[in-house]
């Protein structure tokens, strides 16, 4: 970011943008508050004014990731057309786009959940994100005529999560195509004509 843009951007947004970049690349546990302060160019008091605890900054980061990723999933589904069956398969285009980005490190929610304590606010937020995405997919599956929308939604969201992980491990764009192909087979087998 250029110096002039940094000066104009409100401190809270600078902090959050910096945390977003660093937490995604290194995990929230791997980034200290002092690093966020130094890289965002704010005073320690300013960071703590906006985020009194590091967990509050991590939760704000997860909210930002949620808006971005869930927005990409919904946009990919909409781009597939009006048919819910096509949308269930089309949402996998978001997976392909995500895995092609520079600095791709997989699912921020899975990564954060893996390093957070079960029962903490941060862990609960990761679980909530996955629950909301699955509820949205369940609704699409219901509208698509799935014989068991809950099961199809669980299968498809597991496939998305697996695709996000394989995208990191293999760094192979074919993984997203394979996930989309598997999604099409699941939707075809689960939905009435």
PDB file of C-alpha atoms in Angstrom:
ATOM      1  CA  UNK A   1       0.000   0.000   0.000  1.00  0.00           C
ATOM      2  CA  UNK A   2       1.359   3.448  -0.855  1.00  0.00           C
ATOM      3  CA  UNK A   3       2.144   5.878   1.964  1.00  0.00           C
ATOM      4  CA  UNK A   4      -0.616   8.343   0.940  1.00  0.00           C
ATOM      5  CA  UNK A   5      -3.233   5.568   0.929  1.00  0.00           C
ATOM      6  CA  UNK A   6      -2.057   4.391   4.354  1.00  0.00           C
ATOM      7  CA  UNK A   7      -2.483   7.865   5.827  1.00  0.00           C
ATOM      8  CA  UNK A   8      -6.034   8.207   4.469  1.00  0.00           C
ATOM      9  CA  UNK A   9      -7.257   4.762   5.482  1.00  0.00           C
ATOM     10  CA  UNK A  10      -8.769   4.730   8.988  1.00  0.00           C
ATOM     11  CA  UNK A  11      -6.605   3.070  11.645  1.00  0.00           C
ATOM     12  CA  UNK A  12      -9.115   0.284  12.354  1.00  0.00           C
ATOM     13  CA  UNK A  13      -9.151  -0.694   8.667  1.00  0.00           C
ATOM     14  CA  UNK A  14      -5.339  -0.580   8.442  1.00  0.00           C
ATOM     15  CA  UNK A  15      -5.113  -2.853  11.453  1.00  0.00           C
ATOM     16  CA  UNK A  16      -7.715  -5.254  10.075  1.00  0.00           C
ATOM     17  CA  UNK A  17      -6.215  -5.325   6.570  1.00  0.00           C
ATOM     18  CA  UNK A  18      -2.789  -6.016   8.042  1.00  0.00           C
ATOM     19  CA  UNK A  19      -4.162  -8.734  10.330  1.00  0.00           C
ATOM     20  CA  UNK A  20      -6.035 -10.264   7.386  1.00  0.00           C
ATOM     21  CA  UNK A  21      -2.838 -10.527   5.346  1.00  0.00           C
ATOM     22  CA  UNK A  22      -0.633 -11.756   8.192  1.00  0.00           C
ATOM     23  CA  UNK A  23      -3.127 -14.107   9.867  1.00  0.00           C
ATOM     24  CA  UNK A  24      -3.990 -15.760   6.564  1.00  0.00           C
ATOM     25  CA  UNK A  25      -0.333 -16.249   5.667  1.00  0.00           C
ATOM     26  CA  UNK A  26       0.938 -17.336   9.101  1.00  0.00           C
ATOM     27  CA  UNK A  27      -2.119 -18.165  11.221  1.00  0.00           C
ATOM     28  CA  UNK A  28      -3.340 -15.982  14.074  1.00  0.00           C
ATOM     29  CA  UNK A  29      -1.166 -17.833  16.566  1.00  0.00           C
ATOM     30  CA  UNK A  30       1.926 -17.271  14.412  1.00  0.00           C
ATOM     31  CA  UNK A  31       1.529 -13.474  14.381  1.00  0.00           C
ATOM     32  CA  UNK A  32       2.101 -11.332  17.433  1.00  0.00           C
ATOM     33  CA  UNK A  33       0.243  -8.131  18.164  1.00  0.00           C
ATOM     34  CA  UNK A  34       3.517  -6.214  17.926  1.00  0.00           C
ATOM     35  CA  UNK A  35       3.925  -7.386  14.323  1.00  0.00           C
ATOM     36  CA  UNK A  36       0.408  -6.209  13.458  1.00  0.00           C
ATOM     37  CA  UNK A  37       1.151  -2.852  15.097  1.00  0.00           C
ATOM     38  CA  UNK A  38       4.445  -2.423  13.239  1.00  0.00           C
ATOM     39  CA  UNK A  39       3.081  -3.459   9.848  1.00  0.00           C
ATOM     40  CA  UNK A  40      -0.119  -1.408  10.113  1.00  0.00           C
ATOM     41  CA  UNK A  41       1.740   1.701  11.260  1.00  0.00           C
ATOM     42  CA  UNK A  42      -0.451   2.387  14.272  1.00  0.00           C
ATOM     43  CA  UNK A  43       0.389   2.947  17.913  1.00  0.00           C
ATOM     44  CA  UNK A  44      -0.127   0.142  20.404  1.00  0.00           C
ATOM     45  CA  UNK A  45      -2.810   2.222  22.142  1.00  0.00           C
ATOM     46  CA  UNK A  46      -4.664   2.592  18.832  1.00  0.00           C
ATOM     47  CA  UNK A  47      -4.734  -1.147  18.237  1.00  0.00           C
ATOM     48  CA  UNK A  48      -5.970  -1.826  21.772  1.00  0.00           C
ATOM     49  CA  UNK A  49      -8.575   0.940  21.465  1.00  0.00           C
ATOM     50  CA  UNK A  50     -10.131  -0.912  18.517  1.00  0.00           C
ATOM     51  CA  UNK A  51      -9.304  -4.473  19.597  1.00  0.00           C
ATOM     52  CA  UNK A  52      -8.819  -4.724  23.394  1.00  0.00           C
ATOM     53  CA  UNK A  53      -7.871  -8.414  23.118  1.00  0.00           C
ATOM     54  CA  UNK A  54      -6.092 -10.278  20.338  1.00  0.00           C
ATOM     55  CA  UNK A  55      -9.077 -12.646  20.131  1.00  0.00           C
ATOM     56  CA  UNK A  56     -11.262  -9.673  19.153  1.00  0.00           C
ATOM     57  CA  UNK A  57      -8.880  -8.945  16.282  1.00  0.00           C
ATOM     58  CA  UNK A  58      -8.964 -12.617  15.246  1.00  0.00           C
ATOM     59  CA  UNK A  59     -12.789 -12.568  15.329  1.00  0.00           C
ATOM     60  CA  UNK A  60     -12.840  -9.421  13.171  1.00  0.00           C
ATOM     61  CA  UNK A  61     -10.432 -11.159  10.767  1.00  0.00           C
ATOM     62  CA  UNK A  62     -12.746 -14.180  10.591  1.00  0.00           C
ATOM     63  CA  UNK A  63     -15.732 -11.907   9.941  1.00  0.00           C
ATOM     64  CA  UNK A  64     -13.842 -10.340   7.034  1.00  0.00           C
ATOM     65  CA  UNK A  65     -12.871 -13.764   5.681  1.00  0.00           C
ATOM     66  CA  UNK A  66     -16.494 -14.888   6.039  1.00  0.00           C
ATOM     67  CA  UNK A  67     -17.771 -11.929   4.012  1.00  0.00           C
ATOM     68  CA  UNK A  68     -15.188 -12.569   1.310  1.00  0.00           C
ATOM     69  CA  UNK A  69     -15.362 -16.370   1.032  1.00  0.00           C
ATOM     70  CA  UNK A  70     -19.101 -16.815   1.554  1.00  0.00           C
ATOM     71  CA  UNK A  71     -19.653 -13.977  -0.916  1.00  0.00           C
ATOM     72  CA  UNK A  72     -17.496 -15.785  -3.467  1.00  0.00           C
ATOM     73  CA  UNK A  73     -19.416 -19.040  -2.952  1.00  0.00           C
ATOM     74  CA  UNK A  74     -22.783 -17.314  -3.403  1.00  0.00           C
ATOM     75  CA  UNK A  75     -21.551 -15.383  -6.454  1.00  0.00           C
ATOM     76  CA  UNK A  76     -20.256 -18.560  -8.099  1.00  0.00           C
ATOM     77  CA  UNK A  77     -23.607 -20.251  -7.443  1.00  0.00           C
ATOM     78  CA  UNK A  78     -25.528 -17.273  -8.903  1.00  0.00           C
ATOM     79  CA  UNK A  79     -23.242 -17.214 -11.944  1.00  0.00           C
ATOM     80  CA  UNK A  80     -24.283 -20.813 -12.662  1.00  0.00           C
ATOM     81  CA  UNK A  81     -27.853 -19.672 -13.369  1.00  0.00           C
ATOM     82  CA  UNK A  82     -31.243 -19.909 -11.689  1.00  0.00           C
ATOM     83  CA  UNK A  83     -31.440 -23.700 -11.366  1.00  0.00           C
ATOM     84  CA  UNK A  84     -30.516 -24.766  -7.793  1.00  0.00           C
ATOM     85  CA  UNK A  85     -28.925 -27.968  -9.142  1.00  0.00           C
ATOM     86  CA  UNK A  86     -26.609 -25.917 -11.335  1.00  0.00           C
ATOM     87  CA  UNK A  87     -25.897 -23.600  -8.396  1.00  0.00           C
ATOM     88  CA  UNK A  88     -24.851 -26.522  -6.182  1.00  0.00           C
ATOM     89  CA  UNK A  89     -22.258 -27.470  -8.776  1.00  0.00           C
ATOM     90  CA  UNK A  90     -21.423 -23.900  -9.802  1.00  0.00           C
ATOM     91  CA  UNK A  91     -20.362 -22.903  -6.304  1.00  0.00           C
ATOM     92  CA  UNK A  92     -17.274 -25.061  -6.856  1.00  0.00           C
ATOM     93  CA  UNK A  93     -16.009 -22.419  -9.283  1.00  0.00           C
ATOM     94  CA  UNK A  94     -15.220 -20.342  -6.176  1.00  0.00           C
ATOM     95  CA  UNK A  95     -12.942 -23.166  -5.071  1.00  0.00           C
ATOM     96  CA  UNK A  96     -11.074 -23.046  -8.388  1.00  0.00           C
ATOM     97  CA  UNK A  97     -10.656 -19.265  -8.123  1.00  0.00           C
ATOM     98  CA  UNK A  98      -9.432 -19.445  -4.527  1.00  0.00           C
ATOM     99  CA  UNK A  99      -6.825 -22.112  -5.205  1.00  0.00           C
ATOM    100  CA  UNK A 100      -5.315 -20.081  -8.075  1.00  0.00           C
ATOM    101  CA  UNK A 101      -4.606 -16.971  -5.958  1.00  0.00           C
ATOM    102  CA  UNK A 102      -1.040 -16.042  -5.073  1.00  0.00           C
ATOM    103  CA  UNK A 103      -0.374 -16.767  -1.430  1.00  0.00           C
ATOM    104  CA  UNK A 104      -3.174 -19.338  -1.219  1.00  0.00           C
ATOM    105  CA  UNK A 105      -3.092 -21.131   2.144  1.00  0.00           C
ATOM    106  CA  UNK A 106      -6.396 -22.999   2.163  1.00  0.00           C
ATOM    107  CA  UNK A 107      -9.418 -22.381   4.334  1.00  0.00           C
ATOM    108  CA  UNK A 108      -8.834 -19.650   6.909  1.00  0.00           C
ATOM    109  CA  UNK A 109     -11.541 -21.164   9.118  1.00  0.00           C
ATOM    110  CA  UNK A 110     -10.060 -24.654   9.136  1.00  0.00           C
ATOM    111  CA  UNK A 111      -6.577 -23.225   9.688  1.00  0.00           C
ATOM    112  CA  UNK A 112      -7.754 -21.025  12.562  1.00  0.00           C
ATOM    113  CA  UNK A 113      -9.827 -23.818  14.130  1.00  0.00           C
ATOM    114  CA  UNK A 114      -6.781 -26.087  14.099  1.00  0.00           C
ATOM    115  CA  UNK A 115      -4.804 -23.654  16.210  1.00  0.00           C
ATOM    116  CA  UNK A 116      -7.561 -22.432  18.533  1.00  0.00           C
ATOM    117  CA  UNK A 117      -8.793 -23.951  21.748  1.00  0.00           C
ATOM    118  CA  UNK A 118     -12.086 -25.855  21.538  1.00  0.00           C
ATOM    119  CA  UNK A 119     -14.758 -23.858  23.322  1.00  0.00           C
ATOM    120  CA  UNK A 120     -13.044 -20.505  22.796  1.00  0.00           C
ATOM    121  CA  UNK A 121     -14.850 -17.645  21.042  1.00  0.00           C
ATOM    122  CA  UNK A 122     -12.494 -17.995  18.082  1.00  0.00           C
ATOM    123  CA  UNK A 123     -13.131 -21.723  17.711  1.00  0.00           C
ATOM    124  CA  UNK A 124     -16.881 -21.159  18.069  1.00  0.00           C
ATOM    125  CA  UNK A 125     -16.751 -18.585  15.246  1.00  0.00           C
ATOM    126  CA  UNK A 126     -15.049 -21.069  12.918  1.00  0.00           C
ATOM    127  CA  UNK A 127     -17.707 -23.679  13.680  1.00  0.00           C
ATOM    128  CA  UNK A 128     -20.481 -21.109  13.179  1.00  0.00           C
ATOM    129  CA  UNK A 129     -19.137 -20.199   9.727  1.00  0.00           C
ATOM    130  CA  UNK A 130     -19.190 -23.830   8.643  1.00  0.00           C
ATOM    131  CA  UNK A 131     -22.718 -24.245  10.049  1.00  0.00           C
ATOM    132  CA  UNK A 132     -24.017 -21.191   8.158  1.00  0.00           C
ATOM    133  CA  UNK A 133     -22.454 -22.321   4.871  1.00  0.00           C
ATOM    134  CA  UNK A 134     -23.925 -25.808   5.324  1.00  0.00           C
ATOM    135  CA  UNK A 135     -27.379 -24.308   6.073  1.00  0.00           C
ATOM    136  CA  UNK A 136     -27.179 -22.287   2.849  1.00  0.00           C
ATOM    137  CA  UNK A 137     -26.157 -25.379   0.867  1.00  0.00           C
ATOM    138  CA  UNK A 138     -28.948 -27.370   2.553  1.00  0.00           C
ATOM    139  CA  UNK A 139     -31.460 -24.779   1.368  1.00  0.00           C
ATOM    140  CA  UNK A 140     -30.087 -25.003  -2.178  1.00  0.00           C
ATOM    141  CA  UNK A 141     -30.261 -28.814  -1.991  1.00  0.00           C
ATOM    142  CA  UNK A 142     -33.866 -28.643  -0.796  1.00  0.00           C
ATOM    143  CA  UNK A 143     -34.791 -26.320  -3.676  1.00  0.00           C
ATOM    144  CA  UNK A 144     -32.938 -28.638  -6.073  1.00  0.00           C
ATOM    145  CA  UNK A 145     -35.177 -31.545  -5.022  1.00  0.00           C
ATOM    146  CA  UNK A 146     -32.561 -33.570  -3.130  1.00  0.00           C
ATOM    147  CA  UNK A 147     -34.029 -36.678  -1.508  1.00  0.00           C
ATOM    148  CA  UNK A 148     -32.069 -35.852   1.662  1.00  0.00           C
ATOM    149  CA  UNK A 149     -30.945 -32.200   1.538  1.00  0.00           C
ATOM    150  CA  UNK A 150     -29.051 -32.430   4.833  1.00  0.00           C
ATOM    151  CA  UNK A 151     -26.937 -35.353   3.660  1.00  0.00           C
ATOM    152  CA  UNK A 152     -26.225 -33.785   0.278  1.00  0.00           C
ATOM    153  CA  UNK A 153     -25.243 -30.498   1.945  1.00  0.00           C
ATOM    154  CA  UNK A 154     -22.897 -32.289   4.326  1.00  0.00           C
ATOM    155  CA  UNK A 155     -21.310 -34.183   1.415  1.00  0.00           C
ATOM    156  CA  UNK A 156     -20.871 -31.048  -0.687  1.00  0.00           C
ATOM    157  CA  UNK A 157     -19.455 -28.933   2.139  1.00  0.00           C
ATOM    158  CA  UNK A 158     -17.033 -31.714   3.031  1.00  0.00           C
ATOM    159  CA  UNK A 159     -16.020 -31.772  -0.625  1.00  0.00           C
ATOM    160  CA  UNK A 160     -15.448 -28.000  -0.575  1.00  0.00           C
ATOM    161  CA  UNK A 161     -13.353 -28.247   2.592  1.00  0.00           C
ATOM    162  CA  UNK A 162     -11.385 -31.147   1.146  1.00  0.00           C
ATOM    163  CA  UNK A 163     -10.853 -29.230  -2.085  1.00  0.00           C
ATOM    164  CA  UNK A 164      -9.594 -26.210  -0.146  1.00  0.00           C
ATOM    165  CA  UNK A 165      -7.118 -28.448   1.683  1.00  0.00           C
ATOM    166  CA  UNK A 166      -5.934 -30.358  -1.382  1.00  0.00           C
ATOM    167  CA  UNK A 167      -5.464 -27.040  -3.160  1.00  0.00           C
ATOM    168  CA  UNK A 168      -2.776 -26.228  -0.586  1.00  0.00           C
ATOM    169  CA  UNK A 169      -1.207 -29.665  -0.361  1.00  0.00           C
ATOM    170  CA  UNK A 170      -1.016 -30.421  -4.069  1.00  0.00           C
ATOM    171  CA  UNK A 171      -1.015 -26.881  -5.499  1.00  0.00           C
ATOM    172  CA  UNK A 172      -2.766 -28.475  -8.467  1.00  0.00           C
ATOM    173  CA  UNK A 173      -5.616 -26.629 -10.205  1.00  0.00           C
ATOM    174  CA  UNK A 174      -6.987 -30.004 -11.296  1.00  0.00           C
ATOM    175  CA  UNK A 175      -8.100 -30.618  -7.693  1.00  0.00           C
ATOM    176  CA  UNK A 176     -10.870 -28.007  -7.995  1.00  0.00           C
ATOM    177  CA  UNK A 177     -12.030 -29.530 -11.289  1.00  0.00           C
ATOM    178  CA  UNK A 178     -12.121 -32.973  -9.686  1.00  0.00           C
ATOM    179  CA  UNK A 179     -14.135 -31.605  -6.740  1.00  0.00           C
ATOM    180  CA  UNK A 180     -16.612 -29.968  -9.133  1.00  0.00           C
ATOM    181  CA  UNK A 181     -16.958 -33.204 -11.081  1.00  0.00           C
ATOM    182  CA  UNK A 182     -17.606 -35.140  -7.849  1.00  0.00           C
ATOM    183  CA  UNK A 183     -20.156 -32.493  -6.821  1.00  0.00           C
ATOM    184  CA  UNK A 184     -21.988 -32.934 -10.124  1.00  0.00           C
ATOM    185  CA  UNK A 185     -22.152 -36.705  -9.568  1.00  0.00           C
ATOM    186  CA  UNK A 186     -23.477 -36.234  -6.015  1.00  0.00           C
ATOM    187  CA  UNK A 187     -26.101 -33.718  -7.136  1.00  0.00           C
ATOM    188  CA  UNK A 188     -27.208 -35.919 -10.046  1.00  0.00           C
ATOM    189  CA  UNK A 189     -27.521 -38.943  -7.763  1.00  0.00           C
ATOM    190  CA  UNK A 190     -29.327 -37.038  -5.009  1.00  0.00           C
ATOM    191  CA  UNK A 191     -31.769 -34.805  -6.886  1.00  0.00           C
ATOM    192  CA  UNK A 192     -34.947 -35.781  -8.650  1.00  0.00           C
ATOM    193  CA  UNK A 193     -35.401 -34.726 -12.265  1.00  0.00           C
TER     194      UNK A 193
END
